PDB file of C-alpha atoms (C1' of nucleotides) in Angstrom:
ATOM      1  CA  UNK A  41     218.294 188.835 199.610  1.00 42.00           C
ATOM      2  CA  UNK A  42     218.826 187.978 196.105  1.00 42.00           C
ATOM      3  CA  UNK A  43     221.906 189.553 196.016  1.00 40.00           C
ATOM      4  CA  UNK A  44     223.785 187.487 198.193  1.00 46.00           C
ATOM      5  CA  UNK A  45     224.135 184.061 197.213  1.00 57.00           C
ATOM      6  CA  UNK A  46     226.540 182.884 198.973  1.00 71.00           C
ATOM      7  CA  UNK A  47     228.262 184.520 202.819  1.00 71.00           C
ATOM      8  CA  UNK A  48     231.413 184.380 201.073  1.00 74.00           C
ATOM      9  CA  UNK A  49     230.659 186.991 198.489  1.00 79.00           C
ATOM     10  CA  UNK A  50     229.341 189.353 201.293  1.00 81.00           C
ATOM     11  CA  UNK A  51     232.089 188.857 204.204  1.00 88.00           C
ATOM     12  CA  UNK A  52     235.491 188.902 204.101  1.00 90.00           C
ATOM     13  CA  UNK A  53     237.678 185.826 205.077  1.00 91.00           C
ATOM     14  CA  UNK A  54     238.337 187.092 208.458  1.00 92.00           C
ATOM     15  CA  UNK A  55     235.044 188.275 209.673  1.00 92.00           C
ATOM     16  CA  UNK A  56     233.796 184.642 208.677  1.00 91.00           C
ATOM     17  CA  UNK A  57     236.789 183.072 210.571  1.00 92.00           C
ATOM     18  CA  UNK A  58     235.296 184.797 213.559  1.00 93.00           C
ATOM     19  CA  UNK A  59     232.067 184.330 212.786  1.00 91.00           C
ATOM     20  CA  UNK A  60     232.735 180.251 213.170  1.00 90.00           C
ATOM     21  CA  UNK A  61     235.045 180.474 215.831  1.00 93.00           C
ATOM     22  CA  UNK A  62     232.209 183.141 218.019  1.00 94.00           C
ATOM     23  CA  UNK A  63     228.411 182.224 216.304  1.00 92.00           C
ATOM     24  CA  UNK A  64     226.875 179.585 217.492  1.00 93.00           C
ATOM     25  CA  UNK A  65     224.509 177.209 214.727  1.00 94.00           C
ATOM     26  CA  UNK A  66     221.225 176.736 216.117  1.00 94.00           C
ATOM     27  CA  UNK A  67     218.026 174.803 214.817  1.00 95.00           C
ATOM     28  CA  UNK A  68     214.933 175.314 215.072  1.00 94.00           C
ATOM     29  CA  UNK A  69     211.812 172.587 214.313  1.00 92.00           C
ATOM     30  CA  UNK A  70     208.816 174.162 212.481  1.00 91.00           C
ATOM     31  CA  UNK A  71     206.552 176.265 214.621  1.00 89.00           C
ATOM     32  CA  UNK A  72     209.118 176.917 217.310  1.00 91.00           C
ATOM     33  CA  UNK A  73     209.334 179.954 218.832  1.00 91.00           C
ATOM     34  CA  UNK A  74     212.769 181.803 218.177  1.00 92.00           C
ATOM     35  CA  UNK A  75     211.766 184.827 219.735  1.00 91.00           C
ATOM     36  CA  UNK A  76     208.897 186.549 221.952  1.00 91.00           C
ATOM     37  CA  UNK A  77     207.784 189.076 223.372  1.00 90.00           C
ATOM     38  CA  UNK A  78     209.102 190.852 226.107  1.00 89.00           C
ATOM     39  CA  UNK A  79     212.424 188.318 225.865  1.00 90.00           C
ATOM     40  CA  UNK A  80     215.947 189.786 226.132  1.00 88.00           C
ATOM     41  CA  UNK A  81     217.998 189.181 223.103  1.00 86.00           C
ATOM     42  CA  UNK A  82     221.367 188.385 223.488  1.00 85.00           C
ATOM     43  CA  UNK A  83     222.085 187.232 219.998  1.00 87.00           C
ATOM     44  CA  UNK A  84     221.654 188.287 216.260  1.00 90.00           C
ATOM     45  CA  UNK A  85     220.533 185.493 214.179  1.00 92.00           C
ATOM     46  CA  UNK A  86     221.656 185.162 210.455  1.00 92.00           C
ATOM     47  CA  UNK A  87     219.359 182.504 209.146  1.00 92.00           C
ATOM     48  CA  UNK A  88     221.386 180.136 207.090  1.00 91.00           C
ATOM     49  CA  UNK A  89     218.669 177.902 205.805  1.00 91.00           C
ATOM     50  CA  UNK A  90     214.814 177.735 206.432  1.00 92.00           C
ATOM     51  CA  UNK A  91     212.333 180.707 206.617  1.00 93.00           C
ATOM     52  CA  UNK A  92     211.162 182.543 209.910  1.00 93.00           C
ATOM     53  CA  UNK A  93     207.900 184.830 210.546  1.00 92.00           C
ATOM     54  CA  UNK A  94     208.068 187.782 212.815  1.00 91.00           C
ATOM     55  CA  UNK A  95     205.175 188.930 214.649  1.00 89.00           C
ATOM     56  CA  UNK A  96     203.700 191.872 216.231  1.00 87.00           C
ATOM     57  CA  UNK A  97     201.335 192.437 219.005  1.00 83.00           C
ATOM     58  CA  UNK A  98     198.830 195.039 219.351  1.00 73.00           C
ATOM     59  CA  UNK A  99     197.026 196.313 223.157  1.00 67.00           C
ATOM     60  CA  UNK A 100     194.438 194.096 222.790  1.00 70.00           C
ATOM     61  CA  UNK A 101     196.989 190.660 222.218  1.00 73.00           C
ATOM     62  CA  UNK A 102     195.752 190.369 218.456  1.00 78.00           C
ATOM     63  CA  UNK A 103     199.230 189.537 216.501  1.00 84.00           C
ATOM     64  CA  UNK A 104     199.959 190.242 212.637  1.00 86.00           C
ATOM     65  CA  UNK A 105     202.124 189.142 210.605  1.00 88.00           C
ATOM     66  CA  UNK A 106     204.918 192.049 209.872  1.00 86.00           C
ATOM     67  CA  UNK A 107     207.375 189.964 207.698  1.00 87.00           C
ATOM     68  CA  UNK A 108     209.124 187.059 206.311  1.00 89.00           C
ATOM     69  CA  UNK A 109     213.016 186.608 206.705  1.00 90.00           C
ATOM     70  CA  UNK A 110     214.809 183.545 204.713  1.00 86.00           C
ATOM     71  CA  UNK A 111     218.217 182.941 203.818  1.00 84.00           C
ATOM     72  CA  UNK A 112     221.228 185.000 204.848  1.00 83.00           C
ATOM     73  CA  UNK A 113     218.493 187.891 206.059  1.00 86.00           C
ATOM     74  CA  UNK A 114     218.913 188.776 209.475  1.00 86.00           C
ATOM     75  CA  UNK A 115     216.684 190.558 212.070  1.00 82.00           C
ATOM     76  CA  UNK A 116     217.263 194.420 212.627  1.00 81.00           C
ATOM     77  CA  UNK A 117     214.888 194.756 215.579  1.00 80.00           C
ATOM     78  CA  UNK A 118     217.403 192.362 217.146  1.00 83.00           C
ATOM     79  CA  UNK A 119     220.232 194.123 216.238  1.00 83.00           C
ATOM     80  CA  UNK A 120     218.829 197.049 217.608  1.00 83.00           C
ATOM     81  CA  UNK A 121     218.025 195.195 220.830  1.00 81.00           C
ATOM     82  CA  UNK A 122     220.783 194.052 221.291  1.00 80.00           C
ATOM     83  CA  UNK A 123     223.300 197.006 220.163  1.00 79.00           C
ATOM     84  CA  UNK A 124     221.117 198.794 223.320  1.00 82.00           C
ATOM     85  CA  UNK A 125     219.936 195.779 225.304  1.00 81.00           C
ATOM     86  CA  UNK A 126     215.975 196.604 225.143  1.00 85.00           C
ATOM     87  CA  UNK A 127     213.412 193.486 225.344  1.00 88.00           C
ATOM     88  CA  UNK A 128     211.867 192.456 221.906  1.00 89.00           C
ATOM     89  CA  UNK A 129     209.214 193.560 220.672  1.00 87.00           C
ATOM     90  CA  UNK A 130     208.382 191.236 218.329  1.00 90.00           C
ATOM     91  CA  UNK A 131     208.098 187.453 217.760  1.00 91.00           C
ATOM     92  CA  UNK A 132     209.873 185.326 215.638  1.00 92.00           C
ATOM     93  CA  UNK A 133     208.289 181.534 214.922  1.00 91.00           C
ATOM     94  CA  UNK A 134     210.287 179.198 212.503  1.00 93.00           C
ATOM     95  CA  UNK A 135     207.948 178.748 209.165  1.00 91.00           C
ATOM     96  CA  UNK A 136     209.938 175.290 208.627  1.00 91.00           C
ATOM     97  CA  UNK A 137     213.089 173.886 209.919  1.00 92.00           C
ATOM     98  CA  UNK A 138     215.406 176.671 210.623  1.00 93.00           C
ATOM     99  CA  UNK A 139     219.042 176.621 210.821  1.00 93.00           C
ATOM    100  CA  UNK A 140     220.352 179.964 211.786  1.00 93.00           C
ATOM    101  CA  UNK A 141     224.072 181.521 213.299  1.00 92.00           C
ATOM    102  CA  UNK A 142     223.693 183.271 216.723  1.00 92.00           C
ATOM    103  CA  UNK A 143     226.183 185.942 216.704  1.00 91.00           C
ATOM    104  CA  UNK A 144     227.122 187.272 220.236  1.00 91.00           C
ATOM    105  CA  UNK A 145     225.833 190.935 220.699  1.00 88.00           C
ATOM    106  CA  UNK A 146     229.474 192.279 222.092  1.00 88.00           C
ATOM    107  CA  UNK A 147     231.023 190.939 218.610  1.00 90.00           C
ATOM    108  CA  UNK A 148     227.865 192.952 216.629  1.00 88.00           C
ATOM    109  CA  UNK A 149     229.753 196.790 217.535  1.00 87.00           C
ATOM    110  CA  UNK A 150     232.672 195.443 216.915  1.00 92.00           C
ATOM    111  CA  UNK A 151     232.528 193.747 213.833  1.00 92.00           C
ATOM    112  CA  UNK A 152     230.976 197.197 212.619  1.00 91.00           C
ATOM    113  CA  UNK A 153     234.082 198.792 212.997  1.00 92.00           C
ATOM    114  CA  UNK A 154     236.879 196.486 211.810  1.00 93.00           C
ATOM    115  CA  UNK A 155     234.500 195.050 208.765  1.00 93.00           C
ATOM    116  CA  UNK A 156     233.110 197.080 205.903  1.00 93.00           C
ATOM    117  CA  UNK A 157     231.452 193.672 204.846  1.00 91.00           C
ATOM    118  CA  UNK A 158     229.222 194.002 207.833  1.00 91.00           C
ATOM    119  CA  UNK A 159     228.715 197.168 207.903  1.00 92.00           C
ATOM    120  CA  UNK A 160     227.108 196.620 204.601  1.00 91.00           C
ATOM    121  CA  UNK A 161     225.284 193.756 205.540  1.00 91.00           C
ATOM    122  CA  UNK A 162     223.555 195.447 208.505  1.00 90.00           C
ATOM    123  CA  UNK A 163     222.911 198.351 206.961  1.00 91.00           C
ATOM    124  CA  UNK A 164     221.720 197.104 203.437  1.00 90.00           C
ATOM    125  CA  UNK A 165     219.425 194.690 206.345  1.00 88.00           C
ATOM    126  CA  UNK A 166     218.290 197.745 208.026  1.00 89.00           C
ATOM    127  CA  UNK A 167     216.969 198.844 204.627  1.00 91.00           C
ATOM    128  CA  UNK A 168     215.009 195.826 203.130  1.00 88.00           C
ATOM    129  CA  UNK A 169     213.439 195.426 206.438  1.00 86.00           C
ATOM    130  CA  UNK A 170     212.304 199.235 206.068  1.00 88.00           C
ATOM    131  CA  UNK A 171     210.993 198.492 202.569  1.00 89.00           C
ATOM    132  CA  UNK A 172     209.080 196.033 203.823  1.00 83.00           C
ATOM    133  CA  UNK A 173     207.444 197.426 206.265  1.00 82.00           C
ATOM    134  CA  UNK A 174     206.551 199.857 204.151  1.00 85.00           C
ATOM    135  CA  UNK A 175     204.910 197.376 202.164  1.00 82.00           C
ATOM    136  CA  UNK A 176     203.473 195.772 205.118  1.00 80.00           C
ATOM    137  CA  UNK A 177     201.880 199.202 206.508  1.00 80.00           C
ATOM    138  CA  UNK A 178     200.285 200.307 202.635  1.00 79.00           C
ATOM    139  CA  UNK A 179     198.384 196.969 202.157  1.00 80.00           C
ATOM    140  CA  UNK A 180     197.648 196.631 206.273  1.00 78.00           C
ATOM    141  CA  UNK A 181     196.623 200.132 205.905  1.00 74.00           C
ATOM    142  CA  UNK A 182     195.375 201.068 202.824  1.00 72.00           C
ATOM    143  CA  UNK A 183     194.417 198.005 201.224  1.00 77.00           C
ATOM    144  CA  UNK A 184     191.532 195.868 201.882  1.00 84.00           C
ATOM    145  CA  UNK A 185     191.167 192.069 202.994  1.00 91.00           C
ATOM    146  CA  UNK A 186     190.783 190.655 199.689  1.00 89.00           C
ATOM    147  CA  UNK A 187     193.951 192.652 198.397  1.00 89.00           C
ATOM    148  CA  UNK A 188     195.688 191.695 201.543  1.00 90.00           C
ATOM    149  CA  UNK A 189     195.291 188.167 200.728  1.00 93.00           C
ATOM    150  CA  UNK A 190     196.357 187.926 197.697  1.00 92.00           C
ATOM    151  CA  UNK A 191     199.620 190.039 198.647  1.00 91.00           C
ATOM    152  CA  UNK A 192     199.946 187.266 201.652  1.00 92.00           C
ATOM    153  CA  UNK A 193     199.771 184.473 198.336  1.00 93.00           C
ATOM    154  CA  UNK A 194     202.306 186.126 196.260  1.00 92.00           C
ATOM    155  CA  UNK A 195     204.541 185.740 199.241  1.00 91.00           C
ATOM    156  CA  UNK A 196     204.461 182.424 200.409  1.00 92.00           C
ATOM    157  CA  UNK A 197     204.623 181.748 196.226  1.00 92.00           C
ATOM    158  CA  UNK A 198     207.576 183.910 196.061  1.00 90.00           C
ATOM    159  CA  UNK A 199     209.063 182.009 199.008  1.00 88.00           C
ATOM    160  CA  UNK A 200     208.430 178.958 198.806  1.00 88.00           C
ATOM    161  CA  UNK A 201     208.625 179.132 194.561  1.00 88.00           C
ATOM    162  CA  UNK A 202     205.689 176.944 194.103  1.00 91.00           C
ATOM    163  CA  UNK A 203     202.286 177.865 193.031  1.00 92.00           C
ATOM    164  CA  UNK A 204     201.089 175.347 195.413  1.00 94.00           C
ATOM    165  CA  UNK A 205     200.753 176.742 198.902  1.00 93.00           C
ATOM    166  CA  UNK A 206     199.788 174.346 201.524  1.00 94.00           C
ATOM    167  CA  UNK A 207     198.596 176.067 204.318  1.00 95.00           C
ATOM    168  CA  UNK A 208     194.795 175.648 205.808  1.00 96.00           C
ATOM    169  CA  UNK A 209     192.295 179.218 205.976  1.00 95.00           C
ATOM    170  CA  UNK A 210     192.679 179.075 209.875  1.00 94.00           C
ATOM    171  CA  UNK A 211     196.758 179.842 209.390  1.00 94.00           C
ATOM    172  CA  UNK A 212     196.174 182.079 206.908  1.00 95.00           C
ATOM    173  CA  UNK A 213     193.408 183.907 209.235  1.00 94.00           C
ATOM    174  CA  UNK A 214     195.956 184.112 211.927  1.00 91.00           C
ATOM    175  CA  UNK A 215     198.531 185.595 210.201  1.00 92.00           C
ATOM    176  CA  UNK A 216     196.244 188.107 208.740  1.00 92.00           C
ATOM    177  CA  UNK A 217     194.732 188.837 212.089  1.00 90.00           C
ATOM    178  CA  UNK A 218     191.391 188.101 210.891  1.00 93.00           C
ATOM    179  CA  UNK A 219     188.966 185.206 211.623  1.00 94.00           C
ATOM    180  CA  UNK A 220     188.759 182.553 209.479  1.00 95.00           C
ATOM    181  CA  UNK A 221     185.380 182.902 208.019  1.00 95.00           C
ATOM    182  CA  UNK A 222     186.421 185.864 206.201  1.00 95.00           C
ATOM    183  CA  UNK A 223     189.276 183.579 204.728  1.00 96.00           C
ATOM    184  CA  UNK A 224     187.148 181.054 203.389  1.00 95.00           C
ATOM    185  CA  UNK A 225     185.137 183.342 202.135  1.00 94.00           C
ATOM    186  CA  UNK A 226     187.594 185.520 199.929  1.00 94.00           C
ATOM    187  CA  UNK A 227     189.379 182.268 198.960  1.00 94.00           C
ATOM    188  CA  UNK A 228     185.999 181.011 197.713  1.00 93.00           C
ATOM    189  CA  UNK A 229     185.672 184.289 195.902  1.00 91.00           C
ATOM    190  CA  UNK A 230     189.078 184.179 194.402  1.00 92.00           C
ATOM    191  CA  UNK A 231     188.123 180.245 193.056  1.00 92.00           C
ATOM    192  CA  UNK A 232     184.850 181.584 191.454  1.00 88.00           C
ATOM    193  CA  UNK A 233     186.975 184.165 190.023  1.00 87.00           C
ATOM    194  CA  UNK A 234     189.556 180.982 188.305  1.00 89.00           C
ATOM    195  CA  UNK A 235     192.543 182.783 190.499  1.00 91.00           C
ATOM    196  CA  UNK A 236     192.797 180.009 192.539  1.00 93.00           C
ATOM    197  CA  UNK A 237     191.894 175.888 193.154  1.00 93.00           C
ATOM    198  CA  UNK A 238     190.812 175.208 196.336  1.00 94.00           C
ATOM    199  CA  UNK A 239     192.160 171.720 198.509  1.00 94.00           C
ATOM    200  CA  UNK A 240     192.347 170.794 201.984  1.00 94.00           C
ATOM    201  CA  UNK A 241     195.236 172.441 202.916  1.00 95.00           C
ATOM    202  CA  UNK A 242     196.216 173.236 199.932  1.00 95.00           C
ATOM    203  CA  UNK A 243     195.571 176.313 197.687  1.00 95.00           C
ATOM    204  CA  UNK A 244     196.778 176.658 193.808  1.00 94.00           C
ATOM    205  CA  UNK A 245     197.180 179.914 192.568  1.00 93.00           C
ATOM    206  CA  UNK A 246     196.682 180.083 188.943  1.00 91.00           C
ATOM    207  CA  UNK A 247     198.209 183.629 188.680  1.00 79.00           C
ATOM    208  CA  UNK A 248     201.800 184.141 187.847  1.00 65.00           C
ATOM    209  CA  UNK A 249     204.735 184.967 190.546  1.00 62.00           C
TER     210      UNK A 249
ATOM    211  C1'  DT B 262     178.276 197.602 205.343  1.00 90.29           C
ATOM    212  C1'  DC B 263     181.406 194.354 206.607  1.00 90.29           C
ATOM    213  C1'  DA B 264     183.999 191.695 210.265  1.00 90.29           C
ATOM    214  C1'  DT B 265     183.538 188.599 214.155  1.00 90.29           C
ATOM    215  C1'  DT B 266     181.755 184.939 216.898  1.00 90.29           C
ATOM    216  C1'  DA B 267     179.423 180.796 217.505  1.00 90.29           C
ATOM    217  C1'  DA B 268     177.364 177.011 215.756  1.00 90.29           C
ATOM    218  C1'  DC B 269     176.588 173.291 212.532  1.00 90.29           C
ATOM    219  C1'  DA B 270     177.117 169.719 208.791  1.00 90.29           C
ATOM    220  C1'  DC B 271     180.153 167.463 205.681  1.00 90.29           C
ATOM    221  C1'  DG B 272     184.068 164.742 204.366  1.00 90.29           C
ATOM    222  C1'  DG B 273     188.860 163.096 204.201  1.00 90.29           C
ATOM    223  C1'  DG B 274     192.626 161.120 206.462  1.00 90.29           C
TER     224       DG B 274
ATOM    225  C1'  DC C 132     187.344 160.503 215.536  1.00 90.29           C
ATOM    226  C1'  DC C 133     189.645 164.905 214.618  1.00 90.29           C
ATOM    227  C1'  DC C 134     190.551 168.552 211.661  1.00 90.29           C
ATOM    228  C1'  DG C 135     189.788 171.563 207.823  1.00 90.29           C
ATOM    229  C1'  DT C 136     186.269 173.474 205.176  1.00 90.29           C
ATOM    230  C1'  DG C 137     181.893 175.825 203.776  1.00 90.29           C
ATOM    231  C1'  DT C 138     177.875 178.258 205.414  1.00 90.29           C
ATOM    232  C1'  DT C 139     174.564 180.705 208.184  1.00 90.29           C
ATOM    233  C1'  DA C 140     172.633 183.576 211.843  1.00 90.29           C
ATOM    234  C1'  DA C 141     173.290 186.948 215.373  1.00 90.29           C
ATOM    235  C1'  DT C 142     175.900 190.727 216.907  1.00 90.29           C
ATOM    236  C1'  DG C 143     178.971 194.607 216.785  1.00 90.29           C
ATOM    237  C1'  DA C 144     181.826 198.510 214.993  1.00 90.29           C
TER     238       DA C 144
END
DNA sequence: TCATTAACACGGG
DNA sequence: CCCGTGTTAATGA
């Protein structure tokens, strides 16, 4: 994602002619649901602005956070849905305001073929989105709570690029699949330890990003 | 041993 | 008053 700056420097002039004249600019408010479970998908979504969260459900109906995607980062689970028409298997909920192009799925094979540009950008999406879920499994897996938060800290610092997050210990709990107590807890920890400053909804991280 | 659930008090908006 | 926060006690994996 920090490569591409700009969709000009990544497409060519034609593909983004069809891109306007075929995609179709949605928005979505914060906390909207872009995407759940179970739902066909019928488009790809290239988020233009704003930052989504995608979500995954276990047996039980406990979620976890898998990922973030921001700007000009697209979704490969739907481009695999909807490259072979499956349901989703994830959820996607807009972190903020979200303004993203829906690009039909008969234009997605297509566009494969007649642009290199998108071949790249698929495939180079198909391999972030493995790196980080490799990331996500080693600290879901291997790491424990209090490493797992901090990791969830870095990235809302790394997205948002302030060291002020403002989010509340309930959110954070959810995302983490974990219940809040725990939350408070650590984040208390992490305060004694002069990591962090502690405010209603509102947590300074005194470490660097 | 550590997470979860429920319950409670406190305080700010 | 409602919500977020901090804590505790009981229970479970």
């Amino acid at each position: 994602m920090e490569a591409a700056k700009r969709l000009q420097d990544i497409f060519e002039p034609a593909l983004l002619e069809e891109m306007q004249l075929y995609g179709e600019v949605k928005y979505f408010k914060e906390g909207e649901i872009i995407m759940d479970y179970g739902k066909y998908i019928r488009m790809m979504p290239l988020i233009i602005t704003g930052t989504i969260k995608v979500y995954r459900m276990d047996e039980t109906g406990k979620e976890i956070l898998l990922y973030y995607l921001s700007s000009y980062e697209s979704c490969s689970m739907a481009y695999s849905c909807c490259v072979e028409a499956r349901k989703s298997e994830v959820k996607a909920i807009a972190e903020d305001d979200v303004e993203l192009l829906a690009i039909p799925h008969h234009k997605l094979d297509e566009w494969l073929c007649k642009y290199p540009g998108w071949k790249n950008y698929i495939m180079r999406g198909f391999n972030e989105r493995f790196l980080e879920l490799l990331r996500s499994i080693e600290t879901i897996a291997f790491k424990k709570l209090d490493e797992r938060l901090i990791a969830y800290l870095r990235e809302k610092q790394r997205l948002s690029g302030s060291s002020v997050i403002k989010v509340s210990h309930g959110t954070i709990a959810d995302e983490l699949a974990t219940s809040r107590v725990v939350i408070s807890r650590l984040l208390k920890q992490l305060e004694n330890d002069g990591q962090i400053l502690l405010y209603r909804n509102e947590i300074k991280l005194m470490f660097k990003g």
